[in-house]
Short mmCIF file of C-alpha atoms in Angstrom, two decimals:
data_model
loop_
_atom_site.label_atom_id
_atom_site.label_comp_id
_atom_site.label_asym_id
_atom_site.label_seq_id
_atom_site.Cartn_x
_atom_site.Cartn_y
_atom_site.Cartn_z
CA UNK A 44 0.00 0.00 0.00
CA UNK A 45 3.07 2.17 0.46
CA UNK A 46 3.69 2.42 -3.37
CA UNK A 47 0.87 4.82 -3.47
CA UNK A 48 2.79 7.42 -1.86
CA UNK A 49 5.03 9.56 -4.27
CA UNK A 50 7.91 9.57 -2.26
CA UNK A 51 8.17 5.89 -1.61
CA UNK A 52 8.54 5.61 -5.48
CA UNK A 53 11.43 8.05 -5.65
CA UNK A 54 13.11 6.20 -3.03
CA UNK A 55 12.92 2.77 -5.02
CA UNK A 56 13.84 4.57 -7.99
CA UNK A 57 17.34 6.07 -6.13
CA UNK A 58 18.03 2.68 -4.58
CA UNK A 59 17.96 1.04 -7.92
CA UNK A 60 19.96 3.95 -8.92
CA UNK A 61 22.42 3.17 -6.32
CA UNK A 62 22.87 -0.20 -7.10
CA UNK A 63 24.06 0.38 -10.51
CA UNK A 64 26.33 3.03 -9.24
CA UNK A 65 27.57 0.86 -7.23
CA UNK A 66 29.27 -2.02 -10.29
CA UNK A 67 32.50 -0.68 -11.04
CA UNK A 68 33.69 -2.07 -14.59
CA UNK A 69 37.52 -2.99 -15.62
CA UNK A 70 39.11 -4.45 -18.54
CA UNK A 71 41.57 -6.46 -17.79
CA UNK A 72 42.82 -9.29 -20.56
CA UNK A 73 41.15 -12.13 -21.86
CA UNK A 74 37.70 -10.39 -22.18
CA UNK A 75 37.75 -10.46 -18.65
CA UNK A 76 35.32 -7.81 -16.37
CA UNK A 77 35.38 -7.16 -12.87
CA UNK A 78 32.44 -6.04 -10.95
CA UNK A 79 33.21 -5.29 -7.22
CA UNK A 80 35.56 -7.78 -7.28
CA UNK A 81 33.92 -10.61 -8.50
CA UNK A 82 35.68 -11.71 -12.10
CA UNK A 83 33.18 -12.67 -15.33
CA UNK A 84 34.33 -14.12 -18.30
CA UNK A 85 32.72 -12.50 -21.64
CA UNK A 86 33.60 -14.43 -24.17
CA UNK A 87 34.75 -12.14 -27.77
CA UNK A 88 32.36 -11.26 -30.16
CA UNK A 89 32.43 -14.29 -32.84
CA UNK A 90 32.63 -12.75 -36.53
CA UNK A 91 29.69 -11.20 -38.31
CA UNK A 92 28.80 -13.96 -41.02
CA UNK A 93 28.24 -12.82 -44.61
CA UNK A 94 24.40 -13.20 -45.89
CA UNK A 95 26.19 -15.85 -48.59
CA UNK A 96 27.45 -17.83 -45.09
CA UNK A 97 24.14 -17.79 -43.53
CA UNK A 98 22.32 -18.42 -46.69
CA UNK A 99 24.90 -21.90 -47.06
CA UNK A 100 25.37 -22.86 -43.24
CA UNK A 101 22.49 -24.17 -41.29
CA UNK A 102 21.29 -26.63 -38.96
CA UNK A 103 20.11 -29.14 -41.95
CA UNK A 104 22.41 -29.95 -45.24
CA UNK A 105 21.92 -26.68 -47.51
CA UNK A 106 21.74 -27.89 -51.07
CA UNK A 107 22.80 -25.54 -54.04
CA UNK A 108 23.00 -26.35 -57.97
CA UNK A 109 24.34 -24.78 -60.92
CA UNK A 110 22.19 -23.68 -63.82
CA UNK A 111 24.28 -24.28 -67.19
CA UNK A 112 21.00 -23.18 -69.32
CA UNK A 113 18.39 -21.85 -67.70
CA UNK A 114 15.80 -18.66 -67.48
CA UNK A 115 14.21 -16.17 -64.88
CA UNK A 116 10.91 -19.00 -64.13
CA UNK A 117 13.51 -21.46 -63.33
CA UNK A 118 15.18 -19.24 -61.39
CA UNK A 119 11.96 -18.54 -59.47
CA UNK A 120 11.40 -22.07 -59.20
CA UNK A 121 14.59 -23.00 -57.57
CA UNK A 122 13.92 -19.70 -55.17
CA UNK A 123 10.92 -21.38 -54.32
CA UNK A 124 12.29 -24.84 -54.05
CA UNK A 125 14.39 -23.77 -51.26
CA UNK A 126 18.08 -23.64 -52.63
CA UNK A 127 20.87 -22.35 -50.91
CA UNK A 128 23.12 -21.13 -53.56
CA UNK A 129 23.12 -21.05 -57.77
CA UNK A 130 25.88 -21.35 -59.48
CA UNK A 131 26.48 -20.26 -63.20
CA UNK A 132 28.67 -18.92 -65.94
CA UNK A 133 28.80 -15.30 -67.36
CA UNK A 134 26.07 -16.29 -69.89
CA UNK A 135 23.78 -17.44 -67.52
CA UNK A 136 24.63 -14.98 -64.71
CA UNK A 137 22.59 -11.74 -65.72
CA UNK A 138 19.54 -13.64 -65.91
CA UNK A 139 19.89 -14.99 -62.93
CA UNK A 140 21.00 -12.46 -60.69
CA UNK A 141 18.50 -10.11 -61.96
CA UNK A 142 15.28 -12.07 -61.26
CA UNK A 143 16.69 -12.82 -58.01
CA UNK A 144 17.60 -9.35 -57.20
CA UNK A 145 13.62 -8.50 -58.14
CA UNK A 146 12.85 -10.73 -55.05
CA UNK A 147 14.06 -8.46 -52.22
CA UNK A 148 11.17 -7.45 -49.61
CA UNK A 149 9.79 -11.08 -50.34
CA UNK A 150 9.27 -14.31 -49.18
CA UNK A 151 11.31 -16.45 -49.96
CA UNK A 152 13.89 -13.74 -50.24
CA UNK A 153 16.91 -13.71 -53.34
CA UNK A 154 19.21 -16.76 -53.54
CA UNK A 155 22.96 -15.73 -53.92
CA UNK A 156 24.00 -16.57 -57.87
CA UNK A 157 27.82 -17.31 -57.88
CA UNK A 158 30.09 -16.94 -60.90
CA UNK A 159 31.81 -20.31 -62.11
CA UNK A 160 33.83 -20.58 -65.08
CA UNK A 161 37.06 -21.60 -66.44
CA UNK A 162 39.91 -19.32 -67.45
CA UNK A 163 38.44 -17.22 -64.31
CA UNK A 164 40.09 -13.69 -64.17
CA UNK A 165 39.87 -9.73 -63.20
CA UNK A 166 37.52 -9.38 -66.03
CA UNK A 167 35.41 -11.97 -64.36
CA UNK A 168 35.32 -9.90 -61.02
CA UNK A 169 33.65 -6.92 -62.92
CA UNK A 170 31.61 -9.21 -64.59
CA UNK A 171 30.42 -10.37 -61.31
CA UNK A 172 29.89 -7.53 -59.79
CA UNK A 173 28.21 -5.81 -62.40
CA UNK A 174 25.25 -8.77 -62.75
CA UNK A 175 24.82 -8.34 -59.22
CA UNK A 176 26.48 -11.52 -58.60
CA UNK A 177 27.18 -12.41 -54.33
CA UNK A 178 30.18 -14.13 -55.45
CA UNK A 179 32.88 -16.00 -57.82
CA UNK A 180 34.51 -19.36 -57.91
CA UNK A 181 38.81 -19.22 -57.62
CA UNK A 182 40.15 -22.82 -58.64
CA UNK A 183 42.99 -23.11 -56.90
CA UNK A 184 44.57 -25.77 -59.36
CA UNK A 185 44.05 -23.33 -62.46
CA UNK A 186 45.15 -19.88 -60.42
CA UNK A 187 47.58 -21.08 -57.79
CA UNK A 188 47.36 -19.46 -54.56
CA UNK A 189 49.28 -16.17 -55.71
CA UNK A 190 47.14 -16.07 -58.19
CA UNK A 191 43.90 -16.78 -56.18
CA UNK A 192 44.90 -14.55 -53.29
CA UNK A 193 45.39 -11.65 -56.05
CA UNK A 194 41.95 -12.32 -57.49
CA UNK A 195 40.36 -12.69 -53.74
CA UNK A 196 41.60 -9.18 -53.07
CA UNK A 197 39.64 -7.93 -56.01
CA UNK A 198 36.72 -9.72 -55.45
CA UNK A 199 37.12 -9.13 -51.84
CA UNK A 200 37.31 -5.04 -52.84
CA UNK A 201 34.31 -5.72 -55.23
CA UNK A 202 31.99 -6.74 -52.54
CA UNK A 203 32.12 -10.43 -53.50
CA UNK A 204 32.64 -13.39 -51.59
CA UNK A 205 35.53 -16.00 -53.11
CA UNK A 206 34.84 -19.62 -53.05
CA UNK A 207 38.14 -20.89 -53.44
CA UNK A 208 37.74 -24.51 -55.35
CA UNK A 209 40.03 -27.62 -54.21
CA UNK A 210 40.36 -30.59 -55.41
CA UNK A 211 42.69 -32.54 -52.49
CA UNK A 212 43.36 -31.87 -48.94
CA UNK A 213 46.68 -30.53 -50.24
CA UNK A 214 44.90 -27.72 -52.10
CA UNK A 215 42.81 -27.23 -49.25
CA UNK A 216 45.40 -26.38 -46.93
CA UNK A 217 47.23 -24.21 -49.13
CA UNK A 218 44.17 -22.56 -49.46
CA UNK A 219 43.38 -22.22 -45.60
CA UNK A 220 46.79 -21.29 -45.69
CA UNK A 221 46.51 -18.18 -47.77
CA UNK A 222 43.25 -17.08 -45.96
CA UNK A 223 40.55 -18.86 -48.21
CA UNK A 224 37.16 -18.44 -45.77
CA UNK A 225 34.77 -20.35 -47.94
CA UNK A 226 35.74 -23.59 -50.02
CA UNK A 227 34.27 -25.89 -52.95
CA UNK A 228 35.25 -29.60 -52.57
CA UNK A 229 35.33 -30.19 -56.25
CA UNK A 230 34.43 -33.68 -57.69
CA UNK A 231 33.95 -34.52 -53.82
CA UNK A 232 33.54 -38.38 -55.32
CA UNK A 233 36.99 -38.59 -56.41
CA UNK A 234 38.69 -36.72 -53.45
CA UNK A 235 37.51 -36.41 -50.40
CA UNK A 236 34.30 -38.45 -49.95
CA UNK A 237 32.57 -39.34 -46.66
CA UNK A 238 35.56 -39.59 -44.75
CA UNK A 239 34.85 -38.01 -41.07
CA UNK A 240 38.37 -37.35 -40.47
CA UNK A 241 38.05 -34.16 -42.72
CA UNK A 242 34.20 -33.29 -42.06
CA UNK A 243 35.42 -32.88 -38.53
CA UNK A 244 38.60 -32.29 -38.24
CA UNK A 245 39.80 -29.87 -40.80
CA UNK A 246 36.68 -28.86 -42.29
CA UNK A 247 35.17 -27.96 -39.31
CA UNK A 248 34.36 -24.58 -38.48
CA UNK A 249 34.64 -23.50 -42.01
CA UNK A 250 32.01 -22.93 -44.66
CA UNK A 251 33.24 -26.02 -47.56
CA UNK A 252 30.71 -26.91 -50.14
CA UNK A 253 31.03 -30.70 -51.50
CA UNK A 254 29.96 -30.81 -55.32
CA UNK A 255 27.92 -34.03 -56.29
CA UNK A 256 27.67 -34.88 -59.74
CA UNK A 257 23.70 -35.20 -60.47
CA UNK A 258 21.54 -37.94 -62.14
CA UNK A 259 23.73 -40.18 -61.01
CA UNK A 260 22.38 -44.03 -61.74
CA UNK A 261 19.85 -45.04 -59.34
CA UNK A 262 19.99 -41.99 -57.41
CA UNK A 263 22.89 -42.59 -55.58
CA UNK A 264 23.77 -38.96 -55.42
CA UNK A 265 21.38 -38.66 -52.79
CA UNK A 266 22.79 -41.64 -51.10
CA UNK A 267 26.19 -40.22 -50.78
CA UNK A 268 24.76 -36.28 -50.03
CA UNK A 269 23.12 -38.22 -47.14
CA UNK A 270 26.38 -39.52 -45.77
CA UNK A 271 28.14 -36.66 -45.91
CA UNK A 272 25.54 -35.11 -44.10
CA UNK A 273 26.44 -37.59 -41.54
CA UNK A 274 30.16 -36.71 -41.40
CA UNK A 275 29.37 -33.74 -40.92
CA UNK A 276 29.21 -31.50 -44.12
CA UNK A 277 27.10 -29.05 -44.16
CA UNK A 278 25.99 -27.89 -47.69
CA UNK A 279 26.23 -29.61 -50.97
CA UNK A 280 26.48 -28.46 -54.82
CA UNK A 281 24.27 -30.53 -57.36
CA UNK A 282 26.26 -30.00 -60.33
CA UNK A 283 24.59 -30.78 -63.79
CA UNK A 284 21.24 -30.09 -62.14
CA UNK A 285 20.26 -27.80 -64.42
CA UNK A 286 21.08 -28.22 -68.02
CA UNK A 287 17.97 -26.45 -70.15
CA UNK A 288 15.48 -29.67 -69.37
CA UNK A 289 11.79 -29.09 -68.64
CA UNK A 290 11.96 -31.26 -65.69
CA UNK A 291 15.13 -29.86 -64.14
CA UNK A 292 13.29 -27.82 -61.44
CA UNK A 293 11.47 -31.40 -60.56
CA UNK A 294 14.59 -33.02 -60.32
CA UNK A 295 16.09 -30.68 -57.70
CA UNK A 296 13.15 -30.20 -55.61
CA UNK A 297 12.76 -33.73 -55.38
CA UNK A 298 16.77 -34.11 -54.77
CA UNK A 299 16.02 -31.28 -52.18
CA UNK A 300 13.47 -33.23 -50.08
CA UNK A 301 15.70 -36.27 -50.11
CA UNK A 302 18.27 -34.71 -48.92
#
């Protein structure tokens, strides 16, 4: 009955004052606070993901394709279908990236459309960047890692993310080793595969795509996307998805489900 009376109010309101007066803060190492004496461990800040990170990297496997021939309604479709990533070459890029660029403000929202093709170069950044493109494929095999980490810069400058592409667990080091931050297993049947050693040990932590060759016999591509699931990948290209067939978008939104 006592909070009816003005000045009991202004007393709570001073004591609470007080009481926050009264924590004294000071940085000392390790993220470390004091407050009157008693020691709390903040832990640092982890770094800001990308949009193209969040888009590939979430609690279920995140399945992307490439689109070798294709137009804007398949584009929509795969949008729709749920796809993490597109992939495509500077022919098929400006159609791409456009329709998905029309889908900001809705639901679902634009899918990132990544540059891949050979002979890769500075002319290929500005390419890139002037579709509206979220990223571009670096294979480190074709480049080498001088040559990757030049074109990384670029892209890096340009607003684009750089997938660097491996093809071994020697590439991939190099690559970690010259600051790659997101990776494309390459061919993932004939290099790295299911093994768990990789998925979790050096792999883990980092965003790697593993590309699967689609329309493989008896659907065994979503046999082995499955167990690399299980090893602990975490997103997968469907390469060949998308070829200029009327039933590709079928294909990967039933290869989406299974997976």
């Amino acid at each position: 009955r006592f909070a009816n009376f003005p000045w009991f109010s202004l007393s709570l309101l001073l004591l609470s004052l007080q009481h926050v007066l009264a924590f004294t803060f000071t940085s000392v190492p390790a993220r470390t606070w004091r407050v009157q004496g008693v020691s709390s461990l903040v832990m640092a800040a982890k770094a800001k993901k990308s949009k193209f990170t969040k888009a590939l990297i979430k609690n279920t496997l995140t399945v992307s394709v490439d689109v070798t021939e294709g137009d804007e309604l398949l584009s929509k479709r795969l949008r729709t279908t749920g796809v993490a990533t597109i992939f495509a070459d500077a022919s098929q890029l400006p159609t791409l990236a456009k329709e998905q660029q029309r889908a900001k403000g809705d639901f679902p929202g634009p899918v990132p459309v990544i540059l891949r093709e050979g002979g890769v170069s500075a002319e290929s950044i500005s390419v890139a960047k002037d579709a509206g493109a979220a990223g571009v494929v670096l294979p480190l095999s074709e480049l080498g890692s001088e040559g990757a980490t030049e074109l990384s810069v670029l892209a890096d400058n340009a607003g684009l993310e750089s997938l660097w592409e491996v093809t071994s667990t020697d590439e991939f080091s190099a690559a970690a080793d010259a600051g790659a931050k997101v990776f494309l297993v390459s061919s993932i049947e004939d290099s790295f595969g299911v093994n768990p050693a990789f998925w979790e040990g050096s792999a883990k932590g980092r965003t790697v795509i593993a590309e699967i060759r689609a329309l493989q016999a008896a659907n065994s591509e979503i046999g082995l996307g499955r167990s690399l699931g299980a090893a602990g990948c975490k997103a997968v290209l469907l390469s060949g998805a998308c070829s200029g067939g009327e039933d590709d978008h079928r294909y990967v939104d039933a290869a989406f489900r299974a997976l």
